mmCIF file with all atom_site columns, C-alpha atoms in Angstrom:
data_model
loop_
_atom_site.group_PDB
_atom_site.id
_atom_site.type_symbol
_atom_site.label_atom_id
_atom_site.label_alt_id
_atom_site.label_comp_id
_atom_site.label_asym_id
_atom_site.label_entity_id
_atom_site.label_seq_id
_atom_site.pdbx_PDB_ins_code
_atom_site.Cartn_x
_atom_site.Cartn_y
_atom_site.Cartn_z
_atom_site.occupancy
_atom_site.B_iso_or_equiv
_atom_site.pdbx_formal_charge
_atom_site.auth_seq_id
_atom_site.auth_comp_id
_atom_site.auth_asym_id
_atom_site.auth_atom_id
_atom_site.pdbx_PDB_model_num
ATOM 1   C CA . UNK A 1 1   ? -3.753 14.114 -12.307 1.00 89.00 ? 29  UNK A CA 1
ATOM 2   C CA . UNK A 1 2   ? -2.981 13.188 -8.458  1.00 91.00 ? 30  UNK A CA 1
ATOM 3   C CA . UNK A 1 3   ? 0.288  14.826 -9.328  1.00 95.00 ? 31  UNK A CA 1
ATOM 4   C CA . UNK A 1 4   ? -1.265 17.710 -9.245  1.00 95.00 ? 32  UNK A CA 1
ATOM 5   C CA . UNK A 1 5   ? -4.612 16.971 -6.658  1.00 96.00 ? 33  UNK A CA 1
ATOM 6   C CA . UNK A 1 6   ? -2.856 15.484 -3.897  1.00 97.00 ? 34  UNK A CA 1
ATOM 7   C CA . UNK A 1 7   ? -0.372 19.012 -4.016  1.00 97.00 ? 35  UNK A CA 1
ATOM 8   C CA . UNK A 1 8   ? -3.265 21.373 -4.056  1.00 97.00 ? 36  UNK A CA 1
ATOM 9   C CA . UNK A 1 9   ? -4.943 18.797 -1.202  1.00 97.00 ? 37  UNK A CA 1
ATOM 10  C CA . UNK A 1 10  ? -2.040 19.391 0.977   1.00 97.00 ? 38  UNK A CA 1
ATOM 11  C CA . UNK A 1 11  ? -2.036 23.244 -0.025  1.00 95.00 ? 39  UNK A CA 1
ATOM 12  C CA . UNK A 1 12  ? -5.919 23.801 1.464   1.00 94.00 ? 40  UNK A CA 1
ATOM 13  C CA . UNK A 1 13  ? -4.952 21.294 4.352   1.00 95.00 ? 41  UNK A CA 1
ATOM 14  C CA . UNK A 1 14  ? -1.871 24.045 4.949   1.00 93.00 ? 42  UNK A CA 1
ATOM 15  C CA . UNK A 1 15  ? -4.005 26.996 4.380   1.00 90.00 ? 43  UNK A CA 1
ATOM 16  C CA . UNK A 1 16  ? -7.326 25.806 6.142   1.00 90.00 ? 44  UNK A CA 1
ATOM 17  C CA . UNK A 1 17  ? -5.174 25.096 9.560   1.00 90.00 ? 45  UNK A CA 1
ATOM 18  C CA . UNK A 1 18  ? -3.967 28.863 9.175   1.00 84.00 ? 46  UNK A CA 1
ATOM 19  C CA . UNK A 1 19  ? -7.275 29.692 9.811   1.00 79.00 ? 47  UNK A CA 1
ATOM 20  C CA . UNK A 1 20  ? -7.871 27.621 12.574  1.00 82.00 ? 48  UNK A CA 1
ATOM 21  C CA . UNK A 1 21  ? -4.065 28.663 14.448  1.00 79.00 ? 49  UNK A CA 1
ATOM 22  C CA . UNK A 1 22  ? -5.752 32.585 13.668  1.00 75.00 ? 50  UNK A CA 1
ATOM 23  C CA . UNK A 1 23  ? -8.876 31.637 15.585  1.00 76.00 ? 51  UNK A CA 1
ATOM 24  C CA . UNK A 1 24  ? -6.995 30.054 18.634  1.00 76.00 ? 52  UNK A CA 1
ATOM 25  C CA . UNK A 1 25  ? -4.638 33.502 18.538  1.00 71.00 ? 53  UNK A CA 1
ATOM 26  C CA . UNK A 1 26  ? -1.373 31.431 17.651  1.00 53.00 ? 54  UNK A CA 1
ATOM 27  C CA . UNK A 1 27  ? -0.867 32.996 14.083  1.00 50.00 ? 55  UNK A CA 1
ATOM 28  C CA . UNK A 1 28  ? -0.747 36.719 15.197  1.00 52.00 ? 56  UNK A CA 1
ATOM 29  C CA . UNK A 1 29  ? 2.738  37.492 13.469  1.00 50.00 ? 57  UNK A CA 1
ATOM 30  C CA . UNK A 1 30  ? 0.945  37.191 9.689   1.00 47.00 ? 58  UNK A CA 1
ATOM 31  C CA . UNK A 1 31  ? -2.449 37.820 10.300  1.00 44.00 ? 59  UNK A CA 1
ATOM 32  C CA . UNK A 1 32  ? -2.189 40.787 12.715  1.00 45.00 ? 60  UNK A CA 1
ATOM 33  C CA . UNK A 1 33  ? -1.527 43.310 9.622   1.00 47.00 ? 61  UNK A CA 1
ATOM 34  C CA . UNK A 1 34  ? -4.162 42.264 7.267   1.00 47.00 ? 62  UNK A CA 1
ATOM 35  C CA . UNK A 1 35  ? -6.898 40.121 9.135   1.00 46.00 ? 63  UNK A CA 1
ATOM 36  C CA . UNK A 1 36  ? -9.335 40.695 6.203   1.00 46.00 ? 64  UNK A CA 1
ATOM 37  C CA . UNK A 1 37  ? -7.987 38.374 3.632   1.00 52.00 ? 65  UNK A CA 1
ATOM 38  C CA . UNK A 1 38  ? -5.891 35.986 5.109   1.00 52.00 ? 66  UNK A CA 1
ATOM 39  C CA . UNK A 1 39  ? -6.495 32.737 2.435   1.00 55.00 ? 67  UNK A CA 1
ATOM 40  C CA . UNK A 1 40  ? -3.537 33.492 0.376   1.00 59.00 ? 68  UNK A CA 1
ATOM 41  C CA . UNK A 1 41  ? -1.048 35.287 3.160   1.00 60.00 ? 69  UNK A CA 1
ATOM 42  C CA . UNK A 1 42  ? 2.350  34.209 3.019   1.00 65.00 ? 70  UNK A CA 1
ATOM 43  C CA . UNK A 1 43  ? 4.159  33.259 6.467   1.00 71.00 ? 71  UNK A CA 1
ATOM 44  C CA . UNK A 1 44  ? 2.210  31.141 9.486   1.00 76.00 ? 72  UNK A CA 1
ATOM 45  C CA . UNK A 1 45  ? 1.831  27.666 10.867  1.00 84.00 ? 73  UNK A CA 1
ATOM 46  C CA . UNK A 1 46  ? 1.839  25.517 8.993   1.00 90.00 ? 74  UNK A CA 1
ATOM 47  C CA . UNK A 1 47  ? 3.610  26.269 5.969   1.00 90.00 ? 75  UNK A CA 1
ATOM 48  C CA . UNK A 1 48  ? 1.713  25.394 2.738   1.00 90.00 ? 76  UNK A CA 1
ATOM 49  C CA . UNK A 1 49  ? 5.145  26.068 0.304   1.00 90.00 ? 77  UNK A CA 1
ATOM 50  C CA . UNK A 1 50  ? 6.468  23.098 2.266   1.00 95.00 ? 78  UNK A CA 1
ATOM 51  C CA . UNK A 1 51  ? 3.252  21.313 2.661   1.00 96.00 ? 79  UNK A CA 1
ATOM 52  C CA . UNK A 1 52  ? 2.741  21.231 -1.308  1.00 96.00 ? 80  UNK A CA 1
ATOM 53  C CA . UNK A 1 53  ? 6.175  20.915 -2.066  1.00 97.00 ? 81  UNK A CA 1
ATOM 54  C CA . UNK A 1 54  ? 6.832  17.879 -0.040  1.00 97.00 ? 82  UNK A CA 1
ATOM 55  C CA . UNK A 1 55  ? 3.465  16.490 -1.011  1.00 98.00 ? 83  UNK A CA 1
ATOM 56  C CA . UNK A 1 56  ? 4.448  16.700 -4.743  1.00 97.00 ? 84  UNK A CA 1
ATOM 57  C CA . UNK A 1 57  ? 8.242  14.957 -3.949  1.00 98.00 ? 85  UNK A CA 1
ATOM 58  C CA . UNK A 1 58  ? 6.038  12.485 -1.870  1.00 98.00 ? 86  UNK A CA 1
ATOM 59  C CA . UNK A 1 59  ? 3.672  11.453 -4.733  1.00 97.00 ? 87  UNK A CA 1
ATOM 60  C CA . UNK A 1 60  ? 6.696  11.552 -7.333  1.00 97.00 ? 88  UNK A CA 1
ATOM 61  C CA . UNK A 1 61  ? 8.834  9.011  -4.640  1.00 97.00 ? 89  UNK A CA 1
ATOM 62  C CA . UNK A 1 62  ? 5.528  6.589  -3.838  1.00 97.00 ? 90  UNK A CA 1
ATOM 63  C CA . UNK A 1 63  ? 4.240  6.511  -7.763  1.00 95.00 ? 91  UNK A CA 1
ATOM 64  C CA . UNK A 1 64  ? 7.358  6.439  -10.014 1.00 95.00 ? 92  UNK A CA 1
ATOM 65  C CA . UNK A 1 65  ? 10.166 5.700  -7.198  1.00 96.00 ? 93  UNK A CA 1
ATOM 66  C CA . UNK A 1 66  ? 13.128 7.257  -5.905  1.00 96.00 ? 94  UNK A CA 1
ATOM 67  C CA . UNK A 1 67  ? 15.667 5.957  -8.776  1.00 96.00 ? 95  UNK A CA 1
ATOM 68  C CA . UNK A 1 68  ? 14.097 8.196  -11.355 1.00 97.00 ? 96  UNK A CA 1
ATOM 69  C CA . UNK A 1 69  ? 14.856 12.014 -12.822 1.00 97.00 ? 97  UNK A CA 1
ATOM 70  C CA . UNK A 1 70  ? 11.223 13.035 -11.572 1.00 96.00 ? 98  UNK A CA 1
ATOM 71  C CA . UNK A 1 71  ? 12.362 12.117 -8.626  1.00 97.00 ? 99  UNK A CA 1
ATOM 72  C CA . UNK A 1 72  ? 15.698 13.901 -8.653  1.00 97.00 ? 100 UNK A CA 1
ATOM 73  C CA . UNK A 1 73  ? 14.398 16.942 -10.046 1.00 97.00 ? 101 UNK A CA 1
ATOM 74  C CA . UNK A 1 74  ? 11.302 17.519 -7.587  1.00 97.00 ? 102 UNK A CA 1
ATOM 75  C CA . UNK A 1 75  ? 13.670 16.647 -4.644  1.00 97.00 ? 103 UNK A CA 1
ATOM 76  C CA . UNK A 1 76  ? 16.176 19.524 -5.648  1.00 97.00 ? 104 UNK A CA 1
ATOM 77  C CA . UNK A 1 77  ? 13.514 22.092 -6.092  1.00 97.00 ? 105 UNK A CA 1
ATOM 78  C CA . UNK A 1 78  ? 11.550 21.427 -2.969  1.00 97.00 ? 106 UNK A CA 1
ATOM 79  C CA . UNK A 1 79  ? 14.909 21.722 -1.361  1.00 96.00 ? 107 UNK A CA 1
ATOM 80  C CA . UNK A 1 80  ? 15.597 24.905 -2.581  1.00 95.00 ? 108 UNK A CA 1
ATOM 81  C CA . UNK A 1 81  ? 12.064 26.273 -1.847  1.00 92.00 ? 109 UNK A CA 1
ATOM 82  C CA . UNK A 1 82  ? 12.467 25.133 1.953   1.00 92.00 ? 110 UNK A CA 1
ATOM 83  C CA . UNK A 1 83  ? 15.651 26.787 2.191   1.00 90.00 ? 111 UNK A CA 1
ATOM 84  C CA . UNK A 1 84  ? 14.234 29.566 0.995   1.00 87.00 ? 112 UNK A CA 1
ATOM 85  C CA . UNK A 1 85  ? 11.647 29.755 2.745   1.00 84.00 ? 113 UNK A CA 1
ATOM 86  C CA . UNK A 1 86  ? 13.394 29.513 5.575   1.00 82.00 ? 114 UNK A CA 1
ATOM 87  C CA . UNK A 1 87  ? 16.241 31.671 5.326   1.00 80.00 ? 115 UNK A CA 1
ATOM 88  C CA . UNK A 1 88  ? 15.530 34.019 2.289   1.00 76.00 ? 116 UNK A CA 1
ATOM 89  C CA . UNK A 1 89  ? 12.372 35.187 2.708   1.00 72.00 ? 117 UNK A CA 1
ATOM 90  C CA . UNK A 1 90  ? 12.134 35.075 6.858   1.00 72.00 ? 118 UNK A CA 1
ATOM 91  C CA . UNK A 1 91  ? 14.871 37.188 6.552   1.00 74.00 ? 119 UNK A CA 1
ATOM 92  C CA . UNK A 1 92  ? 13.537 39.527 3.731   1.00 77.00 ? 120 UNK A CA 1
ATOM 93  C CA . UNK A 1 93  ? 10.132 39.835 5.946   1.00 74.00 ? 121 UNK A CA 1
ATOM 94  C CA . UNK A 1 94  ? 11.650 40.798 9.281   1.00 79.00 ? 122 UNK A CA 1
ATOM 95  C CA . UNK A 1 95  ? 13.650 43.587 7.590   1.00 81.00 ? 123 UNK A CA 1
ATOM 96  C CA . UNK A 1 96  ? 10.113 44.599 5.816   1.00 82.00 ? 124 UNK A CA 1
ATOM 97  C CA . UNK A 1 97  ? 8.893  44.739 9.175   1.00 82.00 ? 125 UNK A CA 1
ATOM 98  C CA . UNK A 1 98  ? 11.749 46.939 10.584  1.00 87.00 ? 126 UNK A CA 1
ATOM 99  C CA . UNK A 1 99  ? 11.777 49.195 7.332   1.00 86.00 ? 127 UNK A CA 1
ATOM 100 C CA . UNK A 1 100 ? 7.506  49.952 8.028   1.00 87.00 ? 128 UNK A CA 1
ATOM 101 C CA . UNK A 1 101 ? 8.176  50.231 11.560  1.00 88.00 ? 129 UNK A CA 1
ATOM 102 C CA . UNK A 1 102 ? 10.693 52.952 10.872  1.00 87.00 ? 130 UNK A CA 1
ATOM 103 C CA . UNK A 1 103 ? 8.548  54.664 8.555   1.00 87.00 ? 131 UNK A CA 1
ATOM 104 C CA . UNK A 1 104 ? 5.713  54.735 10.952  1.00 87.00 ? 132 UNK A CA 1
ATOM 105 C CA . UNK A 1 105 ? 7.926  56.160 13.836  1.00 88.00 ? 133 UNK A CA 1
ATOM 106 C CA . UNK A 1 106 ? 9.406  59.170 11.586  1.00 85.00 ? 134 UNK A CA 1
ATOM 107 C CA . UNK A 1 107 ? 5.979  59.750 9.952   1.00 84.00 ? 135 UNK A CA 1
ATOM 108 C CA . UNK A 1 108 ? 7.472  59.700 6.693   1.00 86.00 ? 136 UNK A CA 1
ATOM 109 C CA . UNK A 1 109 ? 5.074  60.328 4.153   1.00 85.00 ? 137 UNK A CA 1
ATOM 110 C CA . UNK A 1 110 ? 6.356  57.687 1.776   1.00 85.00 ? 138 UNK A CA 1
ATOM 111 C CA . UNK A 1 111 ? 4.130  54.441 1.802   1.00 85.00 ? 139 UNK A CA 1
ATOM 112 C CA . UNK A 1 112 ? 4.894  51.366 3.868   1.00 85.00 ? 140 UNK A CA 1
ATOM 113 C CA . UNK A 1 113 ? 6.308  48.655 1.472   1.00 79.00 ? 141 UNK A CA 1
ATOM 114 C CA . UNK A 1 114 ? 3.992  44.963 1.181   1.00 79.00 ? 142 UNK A CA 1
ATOM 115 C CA . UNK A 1 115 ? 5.902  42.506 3.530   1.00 76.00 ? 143 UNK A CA 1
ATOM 116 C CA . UNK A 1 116 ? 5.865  38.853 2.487   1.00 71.00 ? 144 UNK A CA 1
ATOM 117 C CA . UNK A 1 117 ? 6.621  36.775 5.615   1.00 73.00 ? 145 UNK A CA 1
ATOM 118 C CA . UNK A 1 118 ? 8.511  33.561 5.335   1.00 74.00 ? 146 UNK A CA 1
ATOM 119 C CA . UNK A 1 119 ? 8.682  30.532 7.817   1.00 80.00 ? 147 UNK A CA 1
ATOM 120 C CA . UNK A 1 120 ? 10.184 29.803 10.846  1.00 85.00 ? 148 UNK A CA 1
ATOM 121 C CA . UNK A 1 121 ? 11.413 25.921 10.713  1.00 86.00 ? 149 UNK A CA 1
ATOM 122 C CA . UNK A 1 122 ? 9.153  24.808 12.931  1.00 90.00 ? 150 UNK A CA 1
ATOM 123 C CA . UNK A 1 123 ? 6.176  25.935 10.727  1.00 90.00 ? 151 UNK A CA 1
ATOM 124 C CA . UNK A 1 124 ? 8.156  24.432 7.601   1.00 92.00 ? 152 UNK A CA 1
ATOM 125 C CA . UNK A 1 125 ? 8.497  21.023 9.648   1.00 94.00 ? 153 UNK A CA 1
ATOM 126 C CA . UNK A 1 126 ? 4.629  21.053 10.355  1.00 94.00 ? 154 UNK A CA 1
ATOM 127 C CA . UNK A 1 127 ? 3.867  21.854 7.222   1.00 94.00 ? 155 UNK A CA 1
ATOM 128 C CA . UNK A 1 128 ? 6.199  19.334 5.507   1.00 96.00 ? 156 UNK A CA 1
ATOM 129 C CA . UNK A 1 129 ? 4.752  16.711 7.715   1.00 97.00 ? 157 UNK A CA 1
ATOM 130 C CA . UNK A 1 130 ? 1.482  17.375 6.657   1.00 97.00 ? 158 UNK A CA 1
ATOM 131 C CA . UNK A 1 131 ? 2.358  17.098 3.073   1.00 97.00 ? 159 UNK A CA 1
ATOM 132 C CA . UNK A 1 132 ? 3.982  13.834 3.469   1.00 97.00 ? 160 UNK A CA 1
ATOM 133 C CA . UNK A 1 133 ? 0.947  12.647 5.822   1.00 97.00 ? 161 UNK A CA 1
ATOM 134 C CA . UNK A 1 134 ? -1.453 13.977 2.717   1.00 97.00 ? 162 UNK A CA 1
ATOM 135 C CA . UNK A 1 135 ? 0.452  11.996 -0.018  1.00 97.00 ? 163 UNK A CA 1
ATOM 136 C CA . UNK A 1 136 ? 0.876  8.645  2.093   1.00 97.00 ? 164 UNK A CA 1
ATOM 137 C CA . UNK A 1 137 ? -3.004 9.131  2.937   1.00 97.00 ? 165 UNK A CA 1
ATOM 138 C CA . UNK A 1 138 ? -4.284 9.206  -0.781  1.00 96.00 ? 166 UNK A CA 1
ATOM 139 C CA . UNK A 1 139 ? -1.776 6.869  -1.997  1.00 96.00 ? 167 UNK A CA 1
ATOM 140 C CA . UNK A 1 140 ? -2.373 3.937  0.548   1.00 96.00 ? 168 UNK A CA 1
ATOM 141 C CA . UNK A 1 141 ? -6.270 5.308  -0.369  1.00 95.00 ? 169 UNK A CA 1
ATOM 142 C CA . UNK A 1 142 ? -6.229 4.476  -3.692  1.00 92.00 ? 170 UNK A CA 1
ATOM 143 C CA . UNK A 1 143 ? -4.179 1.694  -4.016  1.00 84.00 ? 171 UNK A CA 1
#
């Protein structure tokens, strides 16, 4: 079960802070577009992909070690999700941005296209650090 807990933990930890960074007007690049349902935006500091992602490689690593295929396996796909993250999708929403702009300066009739913003690595950093602070917190908690 904490395999999955201490994850979604470090997922509302992620998500909650978004909130707070929206209130103190440092989060304006994802929640300037939609401001009425920001829970489950993508993009922001912190991130909560690398937040749960790390938190779940963290739990693996503390409970069943590093010298096991759990462990190998969760540390290759969190990998790959902070790369993507990173690159894929940052990219992917800045040219989303560009293509909406450009429809709103022509006044094309067609309709703007749903952007999903990705990370900068200084939100993925802040977010990984919170998952790893999450999953050393519960398991020092508990043991």
């Amino acid at each position: 079960m904490r395999y999955l807990l201490v994850p979604l933990l470090a997922w509302a930890l992620a998500q909650g802070l978004k909130h707070i960074f929206r209130l103190m007007g440092r989060n304006r690049r994802v929640f300037s577009k939609n401001p009425k349902s920001p829970l489950l935006l993508s993009g922001g500091m912190p991130s909560a992909h690398a937040a749960t992602v790390v938190s779940l490689t963290a739990v693996v690593a503390l409970y069943d070690g590093i010298d096991t295929v759990q462990f190998a396996i969760v540390l290759w796909v969190t990998m790959i999700i902070l790369y993507d993250a990173m690159m894929v999708r940052f990219s992917s929403g800045q040219q989303g941005d560009t293509l909406n702009q450009l429809l709103d300066e022509q006044k094309s009739s067609l309709p703007r296209i749903r952007v999903a913003h990705g990370h900068t690595p200084v939100e993925v950093a802040v977010g990984a650090t919170i998952g790893m602070l999450v999953s050393l917190v519960v398991f020092f908690a508990t043991k």
